[in-house]
Every structure is written in C-alpha cells, then in structure tokens.
XYZ file of C-alpha atoms in Angstrom:
728
model
C 43.154 21.927 17.772
C 39.943 20.427 16.367
C 38.314 20.625 19.799
C 39.326 24.286 20.259
C 37.971 25.121 16.823
C 34.705 23.348 17.735
C 34.443 25.443 20.966
C 35.011 28.688 19.060
C 32.306 27.728 16.608
C 29.984 27.053 19.551
C 30.468 30.652 20.823
C 29.106 32.041 17.588
C 25.371 32.887 17.390
C 24.569 30.110 14.987
C 26.416 27.497 17.169
C 23.279 26.525 19.110
C 22.300 23.921 16.509
C 25.768 22.469 16.588
C 25.595 22.221 20.382
C 22.283 20.395 20.285
C 23.608 17.984 17.694
C 26.683 17.254 19.767
C 24.601 16.585 22.867
C 22.391 14.159 20.919
C 25.390 12.294 19.508
C 27.049 12.017 22.928
C 23.771 10.766 24.416
C 23.412 8.047 21.822
C 27.021 6.981 22.363
C 26.427 6.733 26.112
C 23.303 4.593 25.628
C 25.141 2.236 23.256
C 28.082 1.783 25.658
C 25.733 1.269 28.613
C 23.687 -1.405 26.808
C 26.857 -3.312 25.925
C 28.082 -3.540 29.517
C 24.758 -3.753 31.345
C 23.680 -6.861 33.325
C 22.147 -9.656 31.188
C 19.308 -9.984 33.715
C 17.646 -6.939 32.188
C 17.755 -8.247 28.634
C 15.102 -10.318 26.880
C 15.671 -14.056 27.296
C 14.947 -16.361 24.344
C 14.684 -20.091 24.906
C 14.166 -22.610 22.081
C 11.315 -24.994 22.792
C 12.022 -27.441 19.981
C 14.538 -28.190 17.274
C 11.969 -29.198 14.679
C 12.740 -26.218 12.458
C 16.376 -27.230 12.093
C 16.862 -29.146 8.875
C 19.015 -32.253 8.675
C 22.698 -31.673 7.993
C 23.413 -31.664 4.289
C 25.229 -34.734 3.033
C 28.677 -34.327 1.563
C 28.700 -33.265 -2.050
C 25.299 -31.569 -1.828
C 24.997 -27.905 -2.685
C 23.649 -25.790 0.153
C 20.852 -23.380 -0.622
C 21.554 -19.749 0.263
C 18.042 -19.431 1.627
C 18.974 -21.620 4.606
C 20.862 -18.827 6.310
C 18.042 -16.384 5.768
C 15.593 -18.816 7.332
C 17.739 -19.112 10.438
C 17.997 -15.329 10.645
C 14.238 -15.047 10.355
C 13.882 -17.540 13.181
C 16.194 -15.627 15.491
C 14.518 -12.308 14.766
C 11.042 -13.738 15.332
C 12.223 -15.428 18.512
C 13.380 -12.100 19.949
C 9.881 -10.704 19.650
C 8.528 -13.001 22.335
C 9.650 -13.742 25.863
C 9.620 -17.348 27.008
C 9.805 -18.339 30.652
C 12.960 -20.208 31.567
C 10.977 -22.956 33.243
C 8.765 -23.761 30.233
C 8.392 -27.400 29.319
C 10.122 -28.812 26.270
C 8.139 -30.752 23.728
C 8.303 -34.507 24.071
C 9.681 -36.450 21.161
C 7.596 -39.543 20.595
C 9.430 -42.740 19.707
C 8.523 -45.558 17.399
C 7.704 -48.386 19.781
C 10.758 -47.478 21.760
C 13.073 -47.370 18.769
C 13.864 -44.394 16.562
C 11.950 -41.137 17.088
C 8.842 -40.868 14.964
C 9.537 -38.945 11.769
C 6.372 -36.941 12.027
C 3.701 -38.676 13.883
C 2.922 -36.842 17.065
C 4.177 -33.425 17.986
C 2.528 -31.494 20.783
C 2.223 -27.727 20.898
C 0.626 -26.462 24.074
C 1.063 -22.684 23.912
C -0.988 -20.012 22.228
C 2.025 -17.829 21.563
C 3.220 -20.388 19.024
C 1.122 -18.509 16.477
C 4.073 -16.441 15.274
C 6.204 -19.552 15.016
C 3.568 -21.369 12.964
C 3.328 -18.380 10.615
C 7.068 -18.470 10.148
C 7.003 -22.190 9.455
C 4.180 -21.740 6.999
C 6.188 -19.202 5.035
C 9.185 -21.499 5.215
C 7.173 -24.444 3.882
C 5.865 -22.346 1.013
C 9.385 -21.309 0.073
C 10.472 -24.932 -0.069
C 7.676 -26.186 -2.303
C 8.921 -27.493 -5.652
C 8.374 -25.198 -8.587
C 5.658 -27.422 -9.978
C 3.453 -27.224 -6.888
C -0.076 -26.144 -7.647
C -1.581 -22.877 -6.477
C -4.611 -24.704 -5.098
C -2.413 -26.779 -2.807
C -0.744 -23.695 -1.370
C -4.084 -22.022 -0.766
C -5.329 -25.147 0.986
C -2.301 -25.241 3.287
C -2.755 -21.555 4.121
C -6.444 -21.972 4.912
C -5.770 -25.027 7.053
C -3.054 -23.156 8.916
C -5.381 -20.225 9.596
C -8.066 -22.567 10.908
C -5.574 -24.212 13.228
C -4.408 -20.846 14.555
C -7.953 -19.663 15.290
C -8.770 -22.726 17.377
C -9.079 -22.189 21.101
C -6.422 -24.291 22.795
C -8.719 -25.071 25.716
C -11.537 -26.554 23.602
C -11.836 -30.310 23.886
C -11.993 -31.277 20.218
C -10.553 -34.164 18.323
C -6.876 -33.787 17.594
C -5.688 -34.804 14.159
C -2.082 -35.905 14.018
C -0.445 -34.585 10.894
C 2.928 -33.930 9.485
C 4.796 -36.913 8.131
C 3.616 -36.338 4.595
C 2.870 -32.610 4.903
C 4.967 -30.591 2.525
C 5.416 -33.578 0.243
C 1.920 -33.522 -1.190
C 3.047 -30.528 -3.176
C 5.805 -32.561 -4.721
C 3.344 -35.196 -5.828
C 1.055 -32.623 -7.350
C 3.909 -30.852 -9.028
C 5.045 -34.055 -10.659
C 1.525 -34.714 -11.852
C 1.460 -31.400 -13.692
C 4.536 -32.070 -15.784
C 3.766 -32.659 -19.442
C 4.598 -35.953 -21.090
C 4.740 -39.004 -18.871
C 4.640 -36.946 -15.692
C 7.926 -38.316 -14.357
C 10.961 -36.533 -13.029
C 12.949 -35.124 -15.912
C 16.021 -37.219 -16.662
C 18.009 -34.058 -17.314
C 17.442 -32.701 -13.820
C 20.656 -32.668 -11.841
C 20.568 -35.578 -9.396
C 22.070 -33.579 -6.546
C 19.428 -30.882 -6.889
C 16.623 -33.421 -6.990
C 17.866 -35.231 -3.899
C 18.256 -31.933 -2.074
C 14.632 -31.010 -2.843
C 13.397 -34.375 -1.649
C 15.544 -34.185 1.481
C 14.078 -30.779 2.261
C 10.615 -32.238 1.848
C 11.644 -35.052 4.150
C 12.606 -32.415 6.700
C 9.175 -30.847 6.354
C 7.612 -34.235 6.934
C 9.522 -34.666 10.148
C 8.185 -31.460 11.672
C 4.647 -32.733 12.210
C 2.195 -31.039 14.475
C -1.268 -31.579 15.894
C -4.076 -29.736 14.259
C -7.553 -29.181 15.556
C -9.978 -29.131 12.692
C -13.645 -28.167 12.690
C -16.308 -29.254 10.247
C -17.536 -32.613 8.943
C -15.442 -35.037 6.905
C -18.264 -35.516 4.407
C -20.815 -32.860 3.523
C -24.166 -34.318 4.647
C -26.026 -32.136 2.114
C -23.927 -33.140 -0.910
C -25.386 -35.123 -3.787
C -23.220 -37.272 -6.020
C -23.464 -38.327 -9.643
C -20.884 -40.700 -11.048
C -19.309 -41.375 -14.410
C -16.868 -43.953 -15.736
C -13.172 -43.140 -16.025
C -12.027 -42.568 -19.567
C -8.413 -43.609 -19.261
C -5.748 -45.170 -21.400
C -5.516 -48.306 -19.229
C -9.320 -48.661 -19.041
C -10.466 -51.346 -16.584
C -6.947 -51.785 -15.152
C -6.423 -48.127 -14.262
C -3.884 -47.438 -11.479
C -3.884 -43.626 -10.989
C -0.401 -43.158 -9.499
C 1.316 -45.625 -11.832
C -0.354 -45.250 -15.221
C 0.334 -42.265 -17.488
C -2.914 -40.578 -18.431
C -1.993 -37.021 -19.451
C 0.230 -35.732 -22.206
C 1.239 -39.224 -23.323
C 2.268 -40.246 -26.849
C 2.013 -43.577 -28.585
C 5.761 -44.021 -28.347
C 5.719 -43.710 -24.573
C 5.361 -46.453 -22.027
C 2.041 -46.108 -20.266
C 3.679 -46.567 -16.876
C 5.517 -43.909 -14.873
C 9.169 -44.494 -14.066
C 8.353 -43.313 -10.564
C 5.158 -43.086 -8.563
C 3.398 -39.950 -9.791
C -0.183 -39.140 -8.894
C -2.588 -36.865 -10.775
C -2.835 -33.373 -9.329
C -6.501 -33.971 -8.494
C -7.641 -37.323 -7.079
C -9.817 -39.309 -9.489
C -13.557 -38.899 -8.909
C -14.652 -41.400 -11.543
C -15.381 -45.124 -11.383
C -13.134 -47.678 -13.081
C -15.130 -49.761 -15.578
C -15.396 -53.531 -15.383
C -13.576 -55.718 -17.954
C -15.160 -55.864 -21.392
C -16.583 -59.335 -20.847
C -17.766 -58.495 -17.347
C -16.489 -59.717 -14.011
C -17.662 -62.827 -12.190
C -17.043 -63.762 -8.574
C -13.514 -65.008 -8.032
C -12.812 -68.689 -7.589
C -12.840 -69.464 -3.878
C -9.747 -70.176 -1.890
C -7.945 -72.599 -1.922
C -9.131 -73.713 -5.339
C -7.905 -70.368 -6.706
C -4.328 -71.551 -6.213
C -4.848 -73.817 -9.210
C -7.355 -71.960 -11.414
C -8.922 -68.526 -11.901
C -11.465 -67.066 -14.306
C -9.561 -65.878 -17.356
C -11.889 -62.991 -18.172
C -11.290 -61.429 -14.748
C -7.638 -60.803 -15.669
C -7.871 -60.648 -19.464
C -5.056 -58.629 -20.990
C -3.898 -58.208 -24.614
C -0.348 -59.370 -23.904
C -1.355 -62.144 -21.512
C -2.569 -64.412 -24.336
C 0.848 -64.239 -26.004
C 2.542 -64.857 -22.668
C 0.473 -68.016 -22.123
C 1.764 -69.609 -25.322
C 5.388 -69.410 -24.174
C 5.034 -70.563 -20.560
C 3.891 -74.047 -19.678
C 3.057 -73.211 -16.079
C 0.041 -71.233 -17.363
C -2.663 -73.072 -19.307
C -5.876 -71.681 -20.731
C -8.657 -74.247 -20.403
C -12.135 -73.087 -21.342
C -13.106 -70.121 -19.189
C -10.302 -70.775 -16.718
C -6.594 -70.110 -16.491
C -5.012 -73.181 -14.946
C -1.862 -73.488 -12.818
C -0.723 -77.129 -12.775
C 0.608 -78.142 -9.384
C 4.399 -78.003 -9.047
C 4.727 -76.520 -12.531
C 6.855 -73.412 -12.837
C 9.540 -71.724 -14.881
C 12.058 -73.814 -12.954
C 12.726 -77.182 -14.550
C 12.043 -79.965 -12.117
C 9.304 -77.968 -10.401
C 9.205 -75.291 -7.756
C 9.179 -77.812 -4.911
C 12.556 -79.116 -6.038
C 13.789 -75.517 -6.288
C 12.779 -74.741 -2.686
C 14.222 -77.983 -1.344
C 17.546 -77.323 -3.069
C 17.723 -73.892 -1.415
C 17.108 -75.421 1.999
C 19.768 -78.064 1.315
C 22.296 -75.385 0.373
C 21.646 -73.451 3.619
C 20.039 -75.667 6.302
C 19.407 -72.637 8.551
C 16.733 -71.590 6.067
C 13.864 -73.422 7.674
C 10.823 -72.425 5.642
C 7.853 -71.663 7.895
C 9.867 -71.634 11.109
C 13.001 -69.506 10.957
C 11.819 -67.863 7.738
C 8.263 -66.497 7.886
C 8.111 -63.148 5.987
C 9.581 -63.056 2.461
C 9.645 -60.410 -0.278
C 9.554 -61.734 -3.849
C 10.845 -59.105 -6.294
C 8.786 -59.426 -9.470
C 5.748 -61.603 -10.138
C 7.107 -63.707 -12.964
C 6.240 -67.038 -11.383
C 3.649 -66.993 -8.588
C 4.077 -70.747 -8.165
C 7.038 -69.826 -5.925
C 4.649 -67.933 -3.636
C 2.071 -70.730 -3.748
C 4.601 -73.372 -2.727
C 5.988 -71.243 0.104
C 2.442 -70.749 1.384
C 2.152 -74.528 1.770
C 5.183 -74.284 4.053
C 3.508 -71.567 6.183
C 5.631 -68.765 4.710
C 3.892 -65.438 4.068
C 5.331 -63.955 0.869
C 4.681 -60.442 -0.388
C 5.175 -60.125 -4.147
C 6.412 -56.829 -5.538
C 4.933 -56.342 -8.993
C 7.178 -53.927 -10.868
C 5.795 -51.068 -12.948
C 7.214 -52.577 -16.174
C 5.097 -55.720 -15.687
C 3.215 -55.029 -18.904
C 1.637 -58.497 -18.867
C 0.018 -57.641 -15.502
C 1.136 -60.875 -13.824
C 0.744 -59.086 -10.501
C -2.987 -58.962 -11.167
C -2.936 -62.711 -11.827
C -1.192 -63.170 -8.471
C -3.869 -61.140 -6.669
C -6.677 -63.033 -8.402
C -5.117 -66.288 -7.174
C -5.206 -64.955 -3.614
C -1.561 -64.033 -3.025
C -0.304 -60.903 -1.263
C 0.903 -58.492 -3.947
C 1.616 -54.774 -4.349
C 2.555 -52.858 -7.483
C 5.082 -50.056 -7.718
C 8.312 -48.751 -9.241
C 11.709 -49.866 -8.004
C 14.078 -47.269 -9.377
C 15.035 -44.130 -7.421
C 12.884 -44.001 -4.307
C 12.804 -46.293 -1.337
C 10.242 -49.068 -1.154
C 7.413 -48.275 1.307
C 8.667 -50.598 4.043
C 10.613 -50.026 7.270
C 14.198 -51.156 7.663
C 15.245 -54.671 8.604
C 11.860 -56.416 8.450
C 12.054 -59.142 5.776
C 13.511 -62.484 6.834
C 14.459 -63.264 3.242
C 14.239 -61.551 -0.150
C 14.019 -63.548 -3.373
C 14.571 -62.569 -6.970
C 13.992 -65.494 -9.348
C 15.144 -65.341 -12.962
C 16.380 -61.921 -11.984
C 17.548 -59.367 -14.527
C 17.724 -56.368 -12.186
C 20.777 -54.102 -12.704
C 21.883 -54.421 -9.081
C 25.367 -52.978 -9.631
C 24.350 -49.870 -11.610
C 23.955 -46.337 -10.185
C 26.316 -47.002 -7.317
C 24.429 -50.151 -6.343
C 21.395 -48.202 -5.109
C 18.952 -51.037 -5.741
C 20.981 -53.556 -3.770
C 21.563 -51.042 -0.983
C 17.785 -50.633 -0.758
C 17.435 -54.411 -0.482
C 20.060 -54.264 2.254
C 18.013 -51.616 4.090
C 14.786 -53.628 4.283
C 16.482 -57.008 4.859
C 16.653 -58.162 8.464
C 20.174 -58.343 9.991
C 21.247 -61.936 9.405
C 18.581 -62.275 6.696
C 19.009 -63.986 3.336
C 19.026 -62.667 -0.216
C 18.320 -65.469 -2.708
C 19.246 -64.689 -6.290
C 18.645 -67.100 -9.157
C 19.658 -66.443 -12.762
C 20.053 -68.526 -15.897
C 22.544 -66.519 -17.909
C 24.883 -64.154 -16.100
C 27.496 -62.250 -18.074
C 31.014 -62.356 -16.677
C 31.090 -58.571 -16.339
C 27.784 -58.470 -14.460
C 28.859 -61.284 -12.146
C 32.158 -59.590 -11.323
C 30.393 -56.287 -10.638
C 27.898 -58.050 -8.393
C 30.691 -59.806 -6.477
C 32.475 -56.486 -5.945
C 29.295 -54.815 -4.713
C 28.270 -57.576 -2.305
C 31.804 -57.674 -0.893
C 31.758 -53.909 -0.326
C 28.603 -54.200 1.814
C 30.004 -57.251 3.615
C 27.422 -59.762 2.461
C 28.565 -63.323 2.988
C 28.048 -65.787 0.108
C 26.690 -68.842 1.884
C 26.192 -70.955 -1.217
C 26.588 -70.784 -4.995
C 25.311 -73.668 -7.054
C 23.966 -74.348 -10.518
C 21.233 -76.935 -10.184
C 21.577 -79.731 -12.747
C 17.835 -80.280 -12.988
C 16.553 -76.700 -13.142
C 19.674 -75.382 -14.912
C 19.433 -72.301 -12.716
C 22.357 -70.738 -10.912
C 21.415 -69.921 -7.314
C 23.385 -67.648 -4.995
C 22.434 -67.195 -1.361
C 23.824 -64.166 0.478
C 23.524 -63.261 4.154
C 23.463 -59.759 5.599
C 25.815 -59.075 8.552
C 24.398 -59.251 12.079
C 26.641 -56.580 13.605
C 28.606 -53.460 12.670
C 32.032 -54.933 13.497
C 32.626 -56.193 9.975
C 31.954 -52.751 8.500
C 34.948 -51.353 10.393
C 37.238 -53.987 8.848
C 36.657 -52.787 5.289
C 39.737 -51.366 3.588
C 37.640 -49.051 1.448
C 34.741 -47.436 3.240
C 32.683 -47.402 0.063
C 29.752 -47.276 0.277
C 30.095 -45.247 3.482
C 27.933 -45.629 6.548
C 24.895 -43.371 6.584
C 24.808 -40.394 8.930
C 23.423 -41.129 12.386
C 20.580 -38.645 11.927
C 19.298 -40.395 8.778
C 16.245 -42.443 9.701
C 16.423 -45.894 8.060
C 12.653 -46.319 8.476
C 11.766 -43.168 6.508
C 10.430 -44.553 3.246
C 7.579 -42.477 1.825
C 8.861 -40.467 -1.165
C 12.417 -40.708 0.169
C 15.173 -41.171 -2.441
C 17.392 -44.220 -2.256
C 20.727 -43.647 -0.553
C 24.186 -44.797 -1.574
C 25.184 -45.527 1.988
C 24.905 -48.352 4.515
C 22.709 -47.958 7.555
C 24.335 -49.225 10.730
C 23.044 -52.507 12.135
C 20.781 -51.838 15.159
C 22.612 -52.556 18.400
C 20.678 -50.794 21.169
C 17.969 -52.743 22.948
C 15.401 -50.033 22.204
C 15.890 -50.444 18.423
C 13.989 -52.960 16.349
C 16.057 -55.536 14.479
C 18.624 -56.268 17.181
C 17.479 -59.886 17.592
C 15.973 -62.483 15.284
C 12.294 -63.136 16.076
C 11.004 -66.339 17.609
C 10.120 -69.208 15.309
C 6.713 -69.162 13.699
C 3.992 -69.383 15.001
C 5.363 -68.439 18.430
C 6.482 -65.023 17.138
C 2.837 -63.982 16.553
C 2.242 -63.738 20.313
C 5.804 -62.814 21.331
C 6.387 -59.101 21.826
C 9.958 -57.794 21.477
C 11.937 -56.010 24.177
C 12.121 -52.799 22.134
C 8.358 -52.374 22.371
C 7.673 -49.721 25.018
C 4.203 -50.772 26.105
C 3.690 -54.468 25.461
C 0.394 -54.434 27.311
C -1.173 -52.196 24.665
C -0.274 -54.688 21.949
C -1.578 -57.570 24.052
C -4.836 -55.744 24.735
C -5.180 -54.851 21.050
C -4.840 -58.501 20.053
C -7.462 -59.603 22.595
C -9.761 -56.729 21.602
C -9.849 -57.701 17.932
C -10.060 -61.398 18.645
C -13.237 -60.800 20.658
C -14.770 -58.476 18.044
C -13.982 -60.783 15.122
C -15.257 -63.931 16.851
C -18.351 -62.426 18.465
C -19.394 -59.909 15.814
C -17.663 -60.126 12.429
C -17.954 -63.897 12.002
C -21.564 -64.135 13.156
C -23.356 -60.792 12.965
C -22.418 -59.271 9.596
C -23.934 -61.706 7.134
C -20.554 -62.190 5.427
C -19.777 -65.557 3.843
C -16.179 -65.791 5.003
C -15.460 -68.723 2.681
C -15.465 -66.138 -0.144
C -12.950 -63.863 1.616
C -9.247 -64.212 0.909
C -7.610 -60.822 0.216
C -8.227 -58.385 3.088
C -6.916 -54.890 3.798
C -6.811 -53.145 7.162
C -6.741 -49.506 6.040
C -5.493 -48.203 9.410
C -3.556 -50.941 11.148
C -1.921 -50.399 14.529
C -0.480 -53.549 16.111
C -1.799 -56.109 13.632
C -4.418 -57.430 16.057
C -7.145 -57.524 13.398
C -4.902 -59.512 11.028
C -3.921 -61.919 13.796
C -7.591 -62.586 14.598
C -8.257 -63.632 10.981
C -5.376 -66.112 10.649
C -7.640 -69.008 11.609
C -9.691 -68.306 8.467
C -6.692 -68.767 6.122
C -6.907 -65.105 5.183
C -4.017 -62.771 4.483
C -4.267 -59.112 5.518
C -2.441 -56.127 4.063
C -1.791 -53.968 7.130
C -1.620 -50.366 5.941
C 0.012 -47.921 8.353
C -0.843 -44.352 7.232
C 2.235 -42.156 6.885
C 0.834 -39.570 9.328
C 0.123 -42.155 12.058
C 2.471 -43.597 14.707
C 4.892 -45.983 13.037
C 3.894 -49.437 14.248
C 4.771 -51.259 11.021
C 8.059 -52.746 12.344
C 6.064 -54.522 15.068
C 3.600 -55.898 12.519
C 6.459 -57.495 10.585
C 8.047 -58.669 13.831
C 4.874 -60.654 14.546
C 5.142 -62.489 11.216
C 2.561 -60.369 9.391
C 2.949 -58.047 6.404
C 2.139 -54.394 5.788
C 3.036 -51.203 3.970
C 3.196 -47.418 4.427
C 0.681 -45.334 2.500
C -0.829 -41.868 2.311
C -4.562 -42.226 1.720
C -4.732 -38.833 0.024
C -3.311 -40.804 -2.917
C -4.309 -43.931 -4.767
C -3.037 -47.265 -3.441
C -0.482 -49.234 -5.470
C -2.636 -52.075 -6.713
C -4.931 -53.078 -9.542
C -8.677 -52.510 -9.549
C -10.697 -55.337 -8.000
C -7.836 -56.588 -5.781
C -9.496 -57.111 -2.378
C -12.442 -59.072 -1.012
C -12.828 -57.015 2.162
C -11.734 -53.587 3.381
C -11.633 -52.801 7.095
C -11.586 -49.190 8.334
C -11.600 -48.684 12.096
C -11.876 -44.953 12.951
C -10.101 -44.384 9.682
C -11.980 -41.362 8.333
C -11.979 -39.470 11.636
C -8.173 -39.712 11.733
C -7.885 -38.360 8.199
C -10.029 -35.345 9.000
C -9.161 -32.490 6.616
C -5.859 -34.068 5.537
C -7.059 -34.646 2.017
C -8.634 -32.153 -0.354
C -11.525 -34.474 -1.172
C -12.183 -37.174 1.445
C -14.862 -38.536 -0.895
C -12.034 -39.559 -3.232
C -10.986 -42.143 -0.620
C -14.415 -43.781 -0.954
C -13.908 -43.760 -4.744
C -10.544 -45.445 -4.212
C -12.203 -48.065 -2.020
C -14.622 -48.730 -4.864
C -11.669 -49.127 -7.247
C -9.666 -51.675 -5.255
C -12.655 -53.694 -3.984
C -14.003 -56.567 -6.060
C -17.675 -56.653 -7.069
C -19.373 -58.603 -4.304
C -16.659 -57.488 -1.867
C -17.357 -56.047 1.583
C -16.422 -53.036 3.663
C -16.621 -52.760 7.435
C -16.373 -49.187 8.714
C -16.311 -48.340 12.429
C -16.380 -44.646 13.252
C -18.351 -41.750 14.669
C -22.016 -41.473 13.727
C -21.451 -37.989 12.301
C -19.126 -39.606 9.768
C -21.096 -42.788 9.138
C -24.411 -41.071 8.300
C -23.143 -39.131 5.244
C -20.867 -42.063 4.331
C -23.912 -44.299 4.071
C -25.397 -41.830 1.596
C -22.238 -41.935 -0.524
C -22.248 -45.746 -0.568
C -25.899 -45.777 -1.610
C -25.123 -43.360 -4.446
C -22.613 -45.982 -5.642
C -25.434 -48.551 -5.495
C -23.729 -50.504 -2.733
C -25.997 -52.610 -0.555
C -25.995 -51.627 3.116
C -26.127 -54.955 4.922
C -25.941 -53.760 8.510
C -25.765 -50.533 10.505
C -25.488 -50.092 14.241
C -24.836 -47.115 16.503
C -24.495 -46.462 20.220
C -23.068 -43.520 22.177
C -22.205 -41.540 19.030
C -20.183 -44.474 17.677
C -21.339 -46.888 15.024
C -20.568 -49.424 12.333
C -21.526 -49.920 8.700
C -21.221 -53.198 6.815
C -21.805 -52.795 3.069
C -21.364 -54.895 -0.052
C -20.254 -53.621 -3.444
C -22.407 -54.511 -6.448
C -21.545 -54.816 -10.141
C -23.307 -51.520 -10.894
C -21.490 -49.076 -13.157
C -22.938 -45.790 -14.491
C-alpha cells in the first residue's frame, strides 16, 4: 500500500523532486552494499611498522585513563591516511648487549612519510605531560620536533640518539616548580602518581634518532659568572637541596630527587676558610684536611665518635678504628667465618654500602681488593658522604625512598647495611624489594644492627621469607656486640613457584628490571634471569680474572676487547706522558660517557677508581661494566649529578658533547656542572670535534681554567685543562 501511494504521488506534477530524492537514496544504498562485499584487494592496506606507540599493559589495581582509547583511535585514523607497501622493512629492536631490549637507546626511522606519525606522537607526548610541566619545555620539544621533520633523510649528518629520558624531563621540571620543598605531594594518590610515572616510562621507551643542525656551543657568546646564592652555600647539590619556597621548619633536602626548572648557571663558592689540595692517596685513607669538609654538625659528630679525631688542621682516621667494637677488621673476618663462600676480593668484588656512617668499612674492604660504592642518603645531614669522597672512596648521594636506585638489575655481588635503621618492612617492603632487584642472583645481603625490636625483627623475617631469601647465618658478635644477619638471594625461579602465598607477586614479563631512571619502586619480584642472552645468569669469574673475561650474553665480544686495547694504548702512550698531569694527585675519576669500561680498566694500575657514567639516552652497557668488576651509574646530563661540589680529581669526556647535541636546553650548564663537581686543581680531558672544542675552550677560559694542552687533526681534537681556585 505504501509503495502504491508513493507511485501515485510520483505521477503528480510536483513528484519530480520526490523521484530524484528516491534515486539518490537508492544509489547511496547500492554503493554502501557494494563496498561491504567488494574484494579486499581494492581497499587501502595499512601495515604497522612498529609497536613503540603501544603503552605497557596497566598493572592490576591501576586506574586506566580514558584518553588511552582516544589515542588508539587517533592512531588508526592517521594510519588509514597513508598507504604502506606490504614488503616494507620492520624497525629493528636493539638489545642491551644481547639481553633485554634497550628501553630507548636506538630506534631507526628510515621513511619520510613518518612525518604524520611523529606529529601524532608529539601531540600524544604533550597530552601526557604532568600538569606541572613548564611551557618553555613544551615549546622546546615542539621546536626540536619541527627541526627533525625538516631534515632531509638523505643528508649525511650526525645522528643523535634520543629517547630514554624524553618525556620525563617535563616531570622533573614540573616537580621543580612546586612550592615548598619541591617534592611530590604526600596527599597525591599513590596509584595516580605511579600511573603518571609509568606513562613517562613508556615515553622514554619510544626513543628515536634525531638529526640536529647547529653548534652545541655558540662560538660568538660571551660569558660572565656570578656565585650561587643558595641555602647550602659551598655544599650546594642542585637536585637534592631545597632552594625555593623553603621555610625554616623544613629539611633542606628533598625527599626525592627534584631538579630546578632551569639548570644552575652560577658557580658554587669555596668553603669559608678556602680549599687546599686534597691529601694524596693513600695517605688520605688516614687523614684529610678538615677545612675542606667543614660542616656545622660535623664538629658535634666528632665528639661522639672515636673513629674520627680532629688533630690540628687534619681530621684523622685511626687504623682499624670504627663504630664496631673490636675494629672493622674483626668485623669483616667474622662475616667471612660465618659464610666461608664470601671470599673478599675474589668471589666478592663489587659491593654497595647503604649509608656512609662508617667509611672505615670501605677502607678495610679496599685493602682486600673489594671495590665498594657507598650510597650517601639524602638525610645525611652531617655530610659524611663528603668525608668519604675526600678520603678517596667511591660515593654517590641520593634519596632512597620511592624511586629505583640508578643501577641495573642483578649487578652487586653483596650489599651491606651497617648499624642499619632502614624501615625495610614498611610500604609493602619496597626498599628491600629494590635491594633484591639490584642484588646479583646468589648474592649476599649483610645486615648488622645493635638493637632490633621484636616487632621489627618478626616483620623482617616474614618479608625475607616471602621473597625466598635464605638466612645463611645469624650471630651476635661478643666483641662488637653487633647482631649480624647474612641473607642470600635465590639463584633460580624454582623456589618462587613453591611459595604458598604469591605475595609479593612476580613482576610482569614486559617490565624491564634494568629501567631505573625516574622509575618508581615496584612491589613485585623480578624473575631470575635464565636465558643465556640475559645478564645475571651466571656468577662472574673470580677477581681479577673477571676484568678480562667477557660473558656469553655479550653479543659482540670483539668490540669490548678492542675498546679495552684502545684505551690502554691511549692512556699509556698519551695520558700518562703527554698531558702534564701529576697522576700521583689523581684518585677520584669520572668517565662522563662510559661504554665498556675500557678507560677505567686502563687506570687500574694507578690505584684509581673510576665512576663510569652511562647516559640514560645511550646504549645500556652498564651491566657489562659491573660484570667486569667495575662500578658505574645511570645519569641524564641535562641534570646535576648526585654528588657534592669538589668531588673529583679528573673528568674524562670522550665525544661526550657531540652525543648530547641539542638534548639539553643549555649545554653550557654541563660545563658549569663540571666546574661544580671538580676540585680546584683538578683536570678535564675532552676529546671531540674541533667545532665543539673551539668554543668550549673559550668557555673554560672565561672560568679562568688553565688550558694545558690542545691538539687537533682531521676535524677531531683534544683539550686538557686544569681548574683553578678562581671565583668571581
């Protein structure tokens, strides 16, 4: 009936419009039906070239942001706008020395039509920035992205690897803008905070190569310097000390690492009474100049501790004197008697000492050929970590609260906490789980306490049992009156499966145990490495054989061998003889861009320790450095390093600035940081391109440093300079 009525209407004069409308509707219906059943060969094919834009799965109990779905929709819609050939090559995923894939280090993009994808990612990154991120940072990221897009892919220019820390700089800046002590607000919901940091971790893992034009340093710039006017004065540590919005009732140390939104461009003053050259090694093990480490609370500390004696202008450290009754030698021997497998200097080479309360422990281990890295905690208000550095012991300073320590997983042979008051069992045992992460499978955790409450001891026993640590020995020494417990981490995953309660649970497989820079601590257990391509599957050779033994998980052993030979030749033929450096005055050394540890290995004959810094945007070679019996740390050089002023005798930077090209807002601030952490009379050796070294020389001269040697050939060169005591 309806159809007949429609036909009758069509016969009327005004039915022409109706007819045309009907024809149009029928035509559209036909096209829709045809497109649904047509052959797929005529449709646009979309092929994903990488999975970098897919965020990690959200852990259980974490709220999922609604924006995630929109981002995926945006990706699919943008992907349909471009046609990709079915035979296109997939991007290679670079691995860490044959172990886990690099979080962010090298990611190749070889197609010009990735411009739309990069724009989408840029918008995505901006949407994920924390609310406190500065406007300047966003503008910088946008300008850098535009420069990268405009580059011709066929031009042969230097490629700057970037990405591991990208997207997290905004978090650092945002924290720095918060009023008060600049820390994360205690009232912030923990789940929300961890989600934000996990999203930033996902941004880090994207990583891509950028081609950047322009010089690192402006050759036409002129510099004038002023002293820093800070609360902590001559001991200023920018990312640890609170300098904005503080009150007298506040601690002057951040609860977490928090850097100022703009890198410091001022010079840290010298101590009030000046600074004299440090006592030479190995005499510095027993005495240092008191005025070099003078501190208001240190004088009071000296009166209550007999292992520190002020004698004239020196602070003395009587041999074998320590907080342990009976001496530190007796303490170490009792540990070895309790567990004979702990062979100091052979089976045990690399140790982490949590806290710097008694550096005599480090000094005595050094006599046994054990390299100990002391972790000075942020609440060390007496600045004993600075005393440790002045004595010539490897030390870093930083918080140990919510974020992971800047070390890879499973690298320390043993971890020690003497006279320990750490709340290991609180907050779900996060602190102990972090110790478990960085402790080598089969490694030892040595805990000594004088007065343990029954409740704390029971909680600790419950926690260590839940993570399957084996108590090898528990003894209260009659001489030292110290209770010592020695735990051992499991060597395989089998014991984890035998637990009745899977609490804490095993971490997800996708969670990288080596990711450590601004990554929150987890309340889960990482699985013990079992595959041959993973580091940590086997205990290293005994020292010193392990220095020249390269593990099976290392992909290209020849590169590491060549690197060691390369630096041995350069150090012996050039650094020791052609620089004018008195190496008897050198003890604390930093390699600002370490790769395989070859430079550190070449200096071992000089009784020098080297802090091997692996930049967070570079290939992750730090596990190999530890495997060789050396020490190191992750760091982003756009920020200040975690140490006191005047910590190092020599800084080494091999093609360091060229690799940081345009990563940091002010590359000159890195030179200012070098001035901060280098002692007066200390040295820098910089090897790089001439286009970088020429303006760098001008900057060093503006700081009144003495240029001792310059050399260039084939657009490459070297600068050797010495810092003076000049201050503006």
